[in-house]
């Protein structure tokens, strides 16, 4: 039942994605790690990715847990700087894909950190 609801949400999101946007940021949320990927809509490939398990990010936050809400908010800011350094992205040409996860808690914290809300 849970997988059916998430699959339906993913399909609904996928239909909305790519509406006059150049890039798509999609996430993966696990129990121990949180990952973000930058996807180029024109070339249809993943350009770069980052994870909370990366040593660079773990040294930045200096916390035991890298998956709580505050750490994911910082991870959103870190991803924004990383993706902006490699590729020129801004809020108007980037679409956030929540990958079927409910827009609450860590997903919302990442979005707020990434888009600077």
C-alpha positions as a printed Julia matrix, in Angstrom:
117×3 Matrix{Float64}:
  0.0    0.0     0.0
  2.77   2.4     0.96
  4.73   1.68   -2.22
  1.61   2.17   -4.37
  1.04   5.63   -2.89
  4.67   6.62   -3.38
  4.68   5.3    -6.96
  1.55   7.32   -7.73
  3.18  10.43   -6.25
  6.33   9.87   -8.31
  4.31   9.62  -11.52
  2.38  12.77  -10.66
  5.61  14.67   -9.99
  7.26  13.32  -13.14
  4.4   14.7   -15.27
  4.97  18.18  -13.83
  8.76  18.15  -14.14
 10.5   19.78  -17.05
  8.1   22.64  -17.52
 10.43  25.17  -19.18
 13.25  24.43  -16.75
 16.89  23.72  -17.54
 17.83  21.71  -14.46
 16.12  19.38  -12.02
 17.31  18.68   -8.48
 16.07  15.37   -7.15
 16.78  13.72   -3.84
 17.09  10.34   -2.2
 16.37  10.03    1.5
 17.65   7.04    3.46
 17.94   6.27    7.15
 21.65   7.11    7.29
 22.25   9.35    4.27
 20.6   12.06    2.2
 21.62  12.52   -1.45
 20.94  15.21   -4.04
 21.43  14.97   -7.8
 21.52  17.69  -10.47
 19.89  16.55  -13.71
 20.21  18.36  -17.04
 16.83  18.3   -18.83
 18.23  19.02  -22.3
 21.02  16.43  -22.26
 18.91  14.01  -20.18
 21.73  13.01  -17.87
 22.87  13.5   -14.3
 25.52  16.22  -14.14
 26.68  15.88  -10.55
 25.6   14.56   -7.17
 26.39  14.96   -3.51
 25.63  13.07   -0.33
 25.75  13.63    3.41
 28.11  10.66    3.61
 30.81  12.64    1.76
 33.81  13.43    3.96
 33.84  17.08    2.84
 30.31  17.64    4.1
 30.84  15.68    7.33
 33.81  17.92    8.15
 31.68  21.02    7.51
 28.84  20.17    9.88
 30.99  18.63   12.67
 28.05  16.67   14.09
 27.54  13.04   14.92
 24.32  12.73   12.93
 24.29  13.9     9.34
 20.61  13.21    8.69
 18.75  15.37   11.21
 16.75  18.37    9.97
 19.43  20.97   10.77
 22.13  18.96    9.0
 19.91  18.48    5.93
 19.23  22.24    5.84
 23.0   22.84    5.86
 23.35  20.14    3.19
 20.88  22.07    1.01
 23.04  25.19    1.3
 26.17  23.16    0.58
 24.6   21.6    -2.53
 23.51  25.01   -3.77
 27.06  26.35   -3.52
 28.53  23.19   -5.06
 26.1   23.07   -7.99
 26.34  26.82   -8.58
 30.14  26.64   -8.64
 30.17  23.91  -11.29
 27.08  25.01  -13.27
 25.33  28.36  -13.36
 21.97  27.59  -11.76
 19.37  29.85  -10.23
 15.87  29.47   -8.81
 14.14  30.35  -12.07
 15.76  27.6   -14.14
 15.81  24.81  -11.51
 12.98  22.42  -10.64
 12.86  20.58   -7.29
 11.73  16.95   -7.53
 10.9   15.48   -4.13
 10.97  11.92   -5.55
  7.62  10.96   -4.07
  8.55  11.83   -0.49
  6.14  13.95    1.54
  7.12  17.65    1.53
  7.72  17.77    5.28
 10.66  17.59    7.66
 13.96  16.78    5.95
 12.64  17.25    2.41
 11.3   20.71    3.27
 14.53  21.57    5.11
 16.6   20.64    2.05
 14.34  22.73   -0.2
 14.59  25.73    2.15
 18.36  25.42    2.33
 18.81  24.94   -1.41
 16.47  27.67   -2.63
 17.13  30.03    0.3
 13.56  30.33    1.53
